[in-house]
mmCIF file of C-alpha atoms in Angstrom:
data_model
loop_
_atom_site.group_PDB
_atom_site.id
_atom_site.type_symbol
_atom_site.label_atom_id
_atom_site.label_comp_id
_atom_site.label_asym_id
_atom_site.label_seq_id
_atom_site.Cartn_x
_atom_site.Cartn_y
_atom_site.Cartn_z
ATOM 1 C CA MET M 113 163.943 10.345 284.241
ATOM 2 C CA GLU M 114 160.323 10.672 283.022
ATOM 3 C CA ILE M 115 160.126 12.946 280.331
ATOM 4 C CA PRO M 116 157.379 15.662 280.867
ATOM 5 C CA LEU M 117 153.967 15.282 278.771
ATOM 6 C CA HIS M 118 154.301 18.909 277.282
ATOM 7 C CA LEU M 119 157.608 17.904 275.748
ATOM 8 C CA ILE M 120 156.482 14.654 274.499
ATOM 9 C CA GLU M 121 153.782 16.281 272.659
ATOM 10 C CA GLN M 122 155.614 19.134 271.402
ATOM 11 C CA LEU M 123 158.243 16.536 269.967
ATOM 12 C CA LYS M 124 155.318 14.708 268.095
ATOM 13 C CA LYS M 125 154.194 18.093 266.805
ATOM 14 C CA ASN M 126 157.506 18.990 265.531
ATOM 15 C CA GLU M 127 158.003 15.593 263.852
ATOM 16 C CA GLU M 128 154.657 16.408 262.098
ATOM 17 C CA ILE M 129 155.553 19.575 261.164
ATOM 18 C CA ALA M 130 158.803 18.203 259.768
ATOM 19 C CA ARG M 131 156.936 15.478 257.701
ATOM 20 C CA LYS M 132 154.704 18.026 256.274
ATOM 21 C CA PHE M 133 157.669 19.992 255.082
ATOM 22 C CA ASN M 134 159.489 16.864 253.566
ATOM 23 C CA GLU M 135 155.962 16.214 251.533
ATOM 24 C CA ILE M 136 156.397 19.999 250.403
ATOM 25 C CA GLU M 137 159.966 19.642 249.280
ATOM 26 C CA ILE M 138 159.477 16.556 247.402
ATOM 27 C CA SER M 139 156.240 17.973 245.570
ATOM 28 C CA ILE M 140 158.348 20.691 244.379
ATOM 29 C CA LEU M 141 161.958 19.065 243.800
ATOM 30 C CA SER M 142 160.809 17.903 240.284
ATOM 31 C CA ILE M 143 159.239 21.516 239.299
ATOM 32 C CA LEU M 144 161.515 23.288 236.778
ATOM 33 C CA ASN M 145 159.675 26.609 235.757
ATOM 34 C CA PHE M 146 159.005 29.535 237.928
ATOM 35 C CA GLU M 147 155.071 29.357 237.632
ATOM 36 C CA ASP M 148 154.241 26.096 238.424
ATOM 37 C CA PHE M 149 156.849 26.132 241.481
ATOM 38 C CA PHE M 150 155.903 29.086 242.949
ATOM 39 C CA GLU M 151 152.065 28.204 242.858
ATOM 40 C CA ARG M 152 152.656 24.313 243.967
ATOM 41 C CA LEU M 153 154.821 25.672 246.448
ATOM 42 C CA LEU M 154 151.855 27.987 248.133
ATOM 43 C CA PHE M 155 148.929 25.874 247.751
ATOM 44 C CA GLN M 156 151.223 22.860 249.719
ATOM 45 C CA ILE M 157 151.932 25.096 252.368
ATOM 46 C CA ALA M 158 148.420 26.698 252.813
ATOM 47 C CA ASP M 159 146.896 23.202 252.547
ATOM 48 C CA LYS M 160 149.417 21.156 254.949
ATOM 49 C CA PHE M 161 149.176 23.779 257.783
ATOM 50 C CA ASN M 162 145.786 25.505 257.432
ATOM 51 C CA ILE M 163 147.371 28.721 256.562
ATOM 52 C CA PRO M 164 144.425 31.700 255.621
ATOM 53 C CA HIS M 165 147.011 33.765 253.783
ATOM 54 C CA ILE M 166 150.256 33.079 251.901
ATOM 55 C CA TRP M 167 152.184 34.868 249.563
ATOM 56 C CA LEU M 168 155.383 36.037 247.922
ATOM 57 C CA SER M 169 157.323 39.246 248.546
ATOM 58 C CA ILE M 170 159.919 39.745 245.824
ATOM 59 C CA ILE M 171 162.550 42.301 245.611
ATOM 60 C CA ARG M 172 162.233 44.238 242.570
ATOM 61 C CA GLU M 173 166.106 44.634 241.781
ATOM 62 C CA SER M 174 166.576 40.869 242.386
ATOM 63 C CA SER M 175 167.386 38.522 239.137
ATOM 64 C CA ILE M 176 164.172 37.002 239.293
ATOM 65 C CA CYS M 177 161.710 39.665 239.608
ATOM 66 C CA GLU M 178 161.485 40.475 235.924
ATOM 67 C CA GLN M 179 161.038 36.639 234.936
ATOM 68 C CA LEU M 180 158.222 36.373 237.334
ATOM 69 C CA ARG M 181 156.519 39.497 236.136
ATOM 70 C CA ASP M 182 157.078 38.465 232.270
ATOM 71 C CA SER M 183 156.691 34.693 232.506
ATOM 72 C CA SER M 184 153.532 34.316 235.196
ATOM 73 C CA GLU M 185 150.267 33.721 233.381
ATOM 74 C CA SER M 186 148.516 32.600 236.480
ATOM 75 C CA GLU M 187 146.195 35.102 237.959
ATOM 76 C CA ALA M 188 146.178 33.182 241.141
ATOM 77 C CA LEU M 189 149.993 33.819 241.364
ATOM 78 C CA LYS M 190 150.005 37.142 240.249
ATOM 79 C CA SER M 191 147.527 38.154 243.283
ATOM 80 C CA ALA M 192 150.064 36.182 245.327
ATOM 81 C CA ILE M 193 153.266 38.269 244.935
ATOM 82 C CA ALA M 194 154.041 41.794 246.292
ATOM 83 C CA PHE M 195 157.091 43.573 244.504
ATOM 84 C CA VAL M 196 159.118 45.483 246.811
ATOM 85 C CA ALA M 197 162.192 47.566 246.373
ATOM 86 C CA GLN M 198 165.525 46.194 247.921
ATOM 87 C CA GLU M 199 165.911 49.019 250.266
ATOM 88 C CA ARG M 200 162.655 48.892 251.629
ATOM 89 C CA PHE M 201 162.567 44.975 251.948
ATOM 90 C CA ILE M 202 166.150 45.348 253.882
ATOM 91 C CA SER M 203 164.830 47.983 256.112
ATOM 92 C CA ILE M 204 161.951 45.520 257.194
ATOM 93 C CA ILE M 205 164.233 42.347 257.005
ATOM 94 C CA LYS M 206 167.427 43.567 258.757
ATOM 95 C CA ASP M 207 169.026 39.719 258.338
ATOM 96 C CA GLN M 208 168.426 36.431 256.864
ATOM 97 C CA LYS M 209 166.194 34.816 259.525
ATOM 98 C CA PRO M 210 162.687 34.371 259.818
ATOM 99 C CA VAL M 211 160.364 37.091 261.543
ATOM 100 C CA LEU M 212 157.366 36.952 263.647
ATOM 101 C CA VAL M 213 155.053 39.602 264.152
ATOM 102 C CA ASN M 214 151.648 40.460 265.781
ATOM 103 C CA ARG M 215 151.954 44.070 266.649
ATOM 104 C CA ASN M 216 152.606 47.349 264.435
ATOM 105 C CA LEU M 217 151.612 45.374 261.233
ATOM 106 C CA THR M 218 151.253 48.406 259.271
ATOM 107 C CA PHE M 219 155.182 48.697 259.076
ATOM 108 C CA PHE M 220 155.202 45.640 257.035
ATOM 109 C CA LYS M 221 152.604 46.719 254.413
ATOM 110 C CA ASP M 222 154.988 47.091 251.615
ATOM 111 C CA LEU M 223 155.605 43.459 252.089
ATOM 112 C CA ILE M 224 151.533 42.539 251.558
ATOM 113 C CA PRO M 225 150.019 42.315 247.946
ATOM 114 C CA ASP M 226 147.224 44.644 247.489
ATOM 115 C CA THR M 227 144.881 41.766 246.607
ATOM 116 C CA LEU M 228 144.888 40.800 250.543
ATOM 117 C CA THR M 229 142.409 43.178 252.237
ATOM 118 C CA GLU M 230 141.384 41.081 254.952
ATOM 119 C CA SER M 231 142.599 42.470 258.416
ATOM 120 C CA ILE M 232 145.736 39.903 259.829
ATOM 121 C CA GLY M 233 146.674 39.504 263.317
ATOM 122 C CA SER M 234 150.383 37.900 263.275
ATOM 123 C CA LEU M 235 152.535 37.481 260.144
ATOM 124 C CA ALA M 236 155.569 35.162 259.574
ATOM 125 C CA ILE M 237 158.191 36.218 256.908
ATOM 126 C CA ALA M 238 160.564 33.523 255.827
ATOM 127 C CA PRO M 239 163.411 35.339 253.797
ATOM 128 C CA ILE M 240 164.650 33.256 250.458
ATOM 129 C CA THR M 241 167.712 33.558 248.598
ATOM 130 C CA LEU M 242 169.239 32.542 245.372
ATOM 131 C CA ASP M 243 172.946 31.382 245.138
ATOM 132 C CA GLY M 244 173.177 33.310 248.588
ATOM 133 C CA LYS M 245 171.475 36.593 247.642
ATOM 134 C CA LEU M 246 168.199 37.602 249.281
ATOM 135 C CA VAL M 247 165.539 37.731 246.673
ATOM 136 C CA GLY M 248 162.414 37.956 248.937
ATOM 137 C CA SER M 249 160.283 35.732 251.186
ATOM 138 C CA ILE M 250 157.388 33.491 251.581
ATOM 139 C CA ASN M 251 154.915 35.169 254.102
ATOM 140 C CA GLN M 252 152.272 33.584 256.079
ATOM 141 C CA ALA M 253 149.342 35.345 257.830
ATOM 142 C CA ASP M 254 146.508 34.771 260.171
ATOM 143 C CA GLY M 255 143.810 36.281 261.820
ATOM 144 C CA ASP M 256 144.552 34.791 264.927
ATOM 145 C CA VAL M 257 147.307 37.237 266.811
ATOM 146 C CA ARG M 258 148.806 34.151 268.559
ATOM 147 C CA ARG M 259 149.603 31.966 265.780
ATOM 148 C CA PHE M 260 152.861 33.480 264.378
ATOM 149 C CA GLU M 261 153.599 35.372 268.131
ATOM 150 C CA PRO M 262 156.991 36.413 268.651
ATOM 151 C CA GLY M 263 159.120 34.001 270.629
ATOM 152 C CA ILE M 264 157.944 30.828 268.824
ATOM 153 C CA ASP M 265 160.703 28.458 267.500
ATOM 154 C CA THR M 266 161.364 29.345 263.878
ATOM 155 C CA SER M 267 163.862 26.674 263.185
ATOM 156 C CA LEU M 268 161.523 24.611 260.989
ATOM 157 C CA LEU M 269 160.772 27.626 259.336
ATOM 158 C CA GLU M 270 164.025 28.557 258.486
ATOM 159 C CA GLN M 271 164.536 24.998 257.224
ATOM 160 C CA LEU M 272 161.613 25.361 254.798
ATOM 161 C CA ALA M 273 163.292 28.372 253.507
ATOM 162 C CA GLN M 274 166.185 26.978 252.881
ATOM 163 C CA LYS M 275 164.895 24.029 251.026
ATOM 164 C CA VAL M 276 162.869 26.408 249.186
ATOM 165 C CA SER M 277 166.027 28.598 248.218
ATOM 166 C CA LEU M 278 167.742 25.362 246.835
ATOM 167 C CA CYS M 279 165.204 24.282 244.836
ATOM 168 C CA LEU M 280 164.638 27.840 243.502
ATOM 169 C CA SER M 281 168.311 27.709 242.357
ATOM 170 C CA ASN M 282 167.406 24.599 240.221
ATOM 171 C CA VAL M 283 164.432 26.074 238.921
ATOM 172 C CA THR M 284 166.409 29.465 237.854
ATOM 173 C CA ALA M 285 169.164 27.318 236.308
ATOM 174 C CA HIS M 286 166.656 25.569 234.061
ATOM 175 C CA GLU M 287 164.885 28.593 233.360
ATOM 176 C CA GLN M 288 167.876 30.410 231.989
ATOM 177 C CA LEU M 289 168.941 27.418 230.020
ATOM 178 C CA LYS M 290 165.565 27.599 228.134
ATOM 179 C CA PHE M 291 165.661 31.352 227.879
ATOM 180 C CA LEU M 292 169.049 30.618 226.171
ATOM 181 C CA ALA M 293 167.673 27.992 223.735
ATOM 182 C CA PHE M 294 165.016 30.856 222.458
ATOM 183 C CA HIS M 295 167.188 34.269 223.139
ATOM 184 C CA ASP M 296 170.241 35.927 222.167
ATOM 185 C CA SER M 297 172.349 35.940 225.172
ATOM 186 C CA LEU M 298 173.437 39.404 224.934
ATOM 187 C CA THR M 299 170.624 41.344 224.229
ATOM 188 C CA GLY M 300 167.863 39.282 225.541
ATOM 189 C CA LEU M 301 166.084 39.514 221.966
ATOM 190 C CA PHE M 302 164.858 36.417 220.161
ATOM 191 C CA ASN M 303 167.683 34.452 218.305
ATOM 192 C CA ARG M 304 167.300 33.556 214.630
ATOM 193 C CA GLY M 305 165.921 30.093 215.188
ATOM 194 C CA VAL M 306 163.003 31.161 216.934
ATOM 195 C CA PHE M 307 162.530 34.331 214.876
ATOM 196 C CA GLU M 308 162.503 31.971 211.660
ATOM 197 C CA ARG M 309 159.756 30.073 213.285
ATOM 198 C CA ILE M 310 157.591 33.099 214.300
ATOM 199 C CA LEU M 311 158.074 34.465 210.486
ATOM 200 C CA ASP M 312 156.766 31.265 209.060
ATOM 201 C CA ARG M 313 153.781 31.389 211.346
ATOM 202 C CA GLU M 314 152.727 34.941 210.842
ATOM 203 C CA PHE M 315 153.327 34.697 206.914
ATOM 204 C CA SER M 316 151.103 31.733 207.023
ATOM 205 C CA ARG M 317 148.293 33.518 209.198
ATOM 206 C CA ALA M 318 148.772 36.717 206.825
ATOM 207 C CA LYS M 319 148.025 34.792 203.759
ATOM 208 C CA ARG M 320 145.087 32.958 205.375
ATOM 209 C CA TYR M 321 143.377 36.112 206.444
ATOM 210 C CA ASP M 322 144.370 38.216 203.542
ATOM 211 C CA SER M 323 146.124 40.761 205.735
ATOM 212 C CA GLU M 324 149.316 42.793 205.646
ATOM 213 C CA LEU M 325 152.682 42.008 207.030
ATOM 214 C CA SER M 326 155.707 43.840 207.123
ATOM 215 C CA LEU M 327 159.251 43.289 208.157
ATOM 216 C CA ILE M 328 162.293 45.638 208.645
ATOM 217 C CA PHE M 329 165.944 44.511 208.281
ATOM 218 C CA PHE M 330 168.184 46.811 210.447
ATOM 219 C CA ASP M 331 172.191 47.180 210.168
ATOM 220 C CA PHE M 332 174.113 48.923 212.712
ATOM 221 C CA ASP M 333 176.336 51.509 210.591
ATOM 222 C CA ASP M 334 179.851 51.756 211.463
ATOM 223 C CA PHE M 335 179.777 49.167 214.455
ATOM 224 C CA LYS M 336 183.149 48.322 213.746
ATOM 225 C CA THR M 337 184.154 51.734 214.671
ATOM 226 C CA ILE M 338 182.876 51.602 218.041
ATOM 227 C CA ASN M 339 184.431 48.486 218.790
ATOM 228 C CA ASP M 340 187.880 49.538 217.433
ATOM 229 C CA THR M 341 187.876 53.025 218.950
ATOM 230 C CA ALA M 342 186.045 52.034 222.425
ATOM 231 C CA GLY M 343 186.612 48.280 222.821
ATOM 232 C CA HIS M 344 184.201 45.183 222.510
ATOM 233 C CA SER M 345 182.622 45.947 226.181
ATOM 234 C CA ILE M 346 181.310 49.457 224.624
ATOM 235 C CA GLY M 347 180.449 47.866 221.542
ATOM 236 C CA ASP M 348 178.193 45.183 223.456
ATOM 237 C CA LYS M 349 176.644 47.754 225.156
ATOM 238 C CA ALA M 350 175.909 49.753 221.894
ATOM 239 C CA LEU M 351 174.104 46.624 220.585
ATOM 240 C CA CYS M 352 172.232 46.310 223.833
ATOM 241 C CA PHE M 353 171.166 49.970 223.416
ATOM 242 C CA LEU M 354 169.807 49.457 219.883
ATOM 243 C CA ALA M 355 167.993 46.367 221.092
ATOM 244 C CA ASN M 356 166.164 48.221 223.913
ATOM 245 C CA THR M 357 165.587 51.204 221.709
ATOM 246 C CA LEU M 358 163.397 48.790 219.050
ATOM 247 C CA SER M 359 161.951 46.879 222.111
ATOM 248 C CA ASN M 360 160.789 49.849 223.744
ATOM 249 C CA LEU M 361 159.166 51.605 220.696
ATOM 250 C CA LYS M 362 157.695 48.413 218.993
ATOM 251 C CA ARG M 363 154.030 47.580 219.692
ATOM 252 C CA LYS M 364 153.046 44.529 221.702
ATOM 253 C CA GLN M 365 152.691 42.249 218.967
ATOM 254 C CA ASP M 366 155.655 43.149 216.788
ATOM 255 C CA ILE M 367 158.435 40.666 216.928
ATOM 256 C CA VAL M 368 162.144 41.779 217.303
ATOM 257 C CA ALA M 369 165.186 39.864 217.030
ATOM 258 C CA ARG M 370 169.083 39.412 216.603
ATOM 259 C CA LEU M 371 169.978 37.850 213.665
ATOM 260 C CA ALA M 372 173.456 37.769 213.835
ATOM 261 C CA GLY M 373 176.536 40.389 214.616
ATOM 262 C CA ASP M 374 175.131 43.771 214.134
ATOM 263 C CA GLU M 375 171.824 42.854 212.470
ATOM 264 C CA PHE M 376 168.426 43.080 213.670
ATOM 265 C CA VAL M 377 164.672 42.357 212.257
ATOM 266 C CA ILE M 378 161.344 43.399 213.402
ATOM 267 C CA LEU M 379 157.969 41.815 212.240
ATOM 268 C CA LEU M 380 155.351 43.862 212.425
ATOM 269 C CA PRO M 381 151.753 41.686 211.554
ATOM 270 C CA SER M 382 149.054 43.621 210.076
ATOM 271 C CA THR M 383 151.159 46.587 209.142
ATOM 272 C CA GLU M 384 151.561 48.293 205.634
ATOM 273 C CA LYS M 385 154.585 49.449 204.440
ATOM 274 C CA LYS M 386 153.613 52.929 205.393
ATOM 275 C CA CYS M 387 153.180 52.144 208.975
ATOM 276 C CA ALA M 388 156.454 50.478 208.872
ATOM 277 C CA GLU M 389 158.125 53.245 207.399
ATOM 278 C CA GLN M 390 156.755 55.526 210.633
ATOM 279 C CA PHE M 391 158.318 52.941 212.980
ATOM 280 C CA ILE M 392 161.787 53.621 211.484
ATOM 281 C CA LYS M 393 161.281 57.278 211.546
ATOM 282 C CA ARG M 394 160.680 57.032 215.516
ATOM 283 C CA VAL M 395 163.676 55.072 215.687
ATOM 284 C CA ASN M 396 165.763 57.344 213.904
ATOM 285 C CA GLU M 397 164.536 60.305 215.901
ATOM 286 C CA HIS M 398 165.119 58.597 219.385
ATOM 287 C CA LEU M 399 168.616 57.261 218.580
ATOM 288 C CA GLU M 400 169.151 61.217 217.123
ATOM 289 C CA ALA M 401 168.068 62.428 220.691
ATOM 290 C CA ASN M 402 169.569 60.119 223.077
ATOM 291 C CA PRO M 403 173.524 59.165 222.227
ATOM 292 C CA LEU M 404 175.074 56.316 223.751
ATOM 293 C CA ILE M 405 177.371 57.773 226.769
ATOM 294 C CA SER M 406 179.476 55.280 228.236
ATOM 295 C CA GLY M 407 182.764 54.701 229.429
ATOM 296 C CA GLY M 408 183.694 58.480 228.487
ATOM 297 C CA TYR M 409 182.541 58.037 224.917
ATOM 298 C CA THR M 410 179.577 59.564 223.085
ATOM 299 C CA PHE M 411 178.069 57.745 220.125
ATOM 300 C CA ASN M 412 175.461 58.904 217.980
ATOM 301 C CA ILE M 413 174.069 55.321 216.824
ATOM 302 C CA ARG M 414 172.948 55.319 213.272
ATOM 303 C CA ILE M 415 171.323 52.596 211.243
ATOM 304 C CA SER M 416 170.490 51.272 207.927
ATOM 305 C CA HIS M 417 167.318 49.864 207.127
ATOM 306 C CA GLY M 418 165.410 47.783 204.722
ATOM 307 C CA ILE M 419 161.503 47.242 204.168
ATOM 308 C CA SER M 420 159.581 44.416 202.762
ATOM 309 C CA SER M 421 156.044 43.265 202.957
ATOM 310 C CA LEU M 422 153.567 40.717 201.132
ATOM 311 C CA SER M 423 152.816 43.013 198.467
ATOM 312 C CA ASP M 424 156.445 43.099 197.104
ATOM 313 C CA GLU M 425 157.356 41.653 193.943
ATOM 314 C CA GLY M 426 158.996 38.353 194.395
ATOM 315 C CA VAL M 427 157.784 37.676 198.145
ATOM 316 C CA SER M 428 155.950 34.218 197.753
ATOM 317 C CA ASN M 429 157.356 32.659 200.918
ATOM 318 C CA PRO M 430 158.640 33.681 204.433
ATOM 319 C CA SER M 431 162.382 33.647 203.154
ATOM 320 C CA GLY M 432 161.503 35.777 200.395
ATOM 321 C CA LEU M 433 160.288 38.541 202.724
ATOM 322 C CA LEU M 434 163.448 38.076 205.014
ATOM 323 C CA LYS M 435 165.776 38.077 201.843
ATOM 324 C CA THR M 436 163.852 41.302 200.152
ATOM 325 C CA ALA M 437 164.191 43.321 203.272
ATOM 326 C CA ASP M 438 168.071 42.154 203.556
ATOM 327 C CA SER M 439 168.400 43.342 200.014
ATOM 328 C CA LYS M 440 166.944 46.723 200.427
ATOM 329 C CA MET M 441 168.934 47.099 203.790
ATOM 330 C CA TYR M 442 172.068 46.778 201.563
ATOM 331 C CA GLN M 443 170.836 49.292 199.100
ATOM 332 C CA HIS M 444 169.974 51.733 201.458
ATOM 333 C CA LYS M 445 173.560 51.452 203.161
ATOM 334 C CA ALA M 446 175.133 51.760 199.367
ATOM 335 C CA GLU M 447 172.985 55.036 199.151
ATOM 336 C CA LYS M 448 174.237 56.088 202.546
ATOM 337 C CA LYS M 449 177.538 55.643 201.652
ATOM 338 C CA LYS M 450 177.542 57.706 198.257
ATOM 339 C CA ARG M 451 176.080 60.812 199.837
#
């Protein structure tokens, strides 16, 4: 029985599409960071399939949203991402199957980045997952209303989404390992090793340019009481609460780290001691006005502190700056106990 010519042509077309998908997969397999992974992926798809518009829609509540927001320095990638609320995304994509649409495109506007200002005739949405959980979609658009007309076979598009999801899992695992190498696993702040390297750099910079540098050493008062009273899970929440307070109140150039246990430090470049004191005042006022409420407990978190700066006696190197602040923190704690 002779195979119809149109079926032969379709098979050839499918084979060519499959070959291109395979080339894309090979090109992204070895990439182990979010920015390069997504940038290469979008470029390859656009190039091999002559797609005029391609971008990502990422669910705001997904595990990769914050990493993509914070890590991406590529303006091209930033302009190719639309962040969408989970509830809205699910209302648009009711399951994890690709969607083709060429009518009522305004319904899908939340998936489209603001940078895409040209009118589109048809749209293909391929949901992607991470470890089985929906995190967003890869979207392709064309001015031609027939390019992604509903009813066209989406099996190859679904395969691409599945392969991307598998590769994304590898990238995520590598990014998490890299994050843990530089950050405290509980609070997400820089760890001691990273902070000491930053301290060396900023100390040298301040000396070279004859600028100020201050360091504040914080210690969580009566942290053991929280652990003993409410348990370690509430104690962990208290540490994260303090870490978030310091992070939210600091300036962009300031560096916050968790050194160990209930000890935190913040490095303030180009900052005199008076300004460092103002920062401590803001932290104390915030903690006083915002107690930690968790698990049926309410705790007013209080901290002891010590400030050091380059102008302090005996501060001749980075470790001296840290030790001076540490010593003053213990003096402050002892004075509070006497009172």
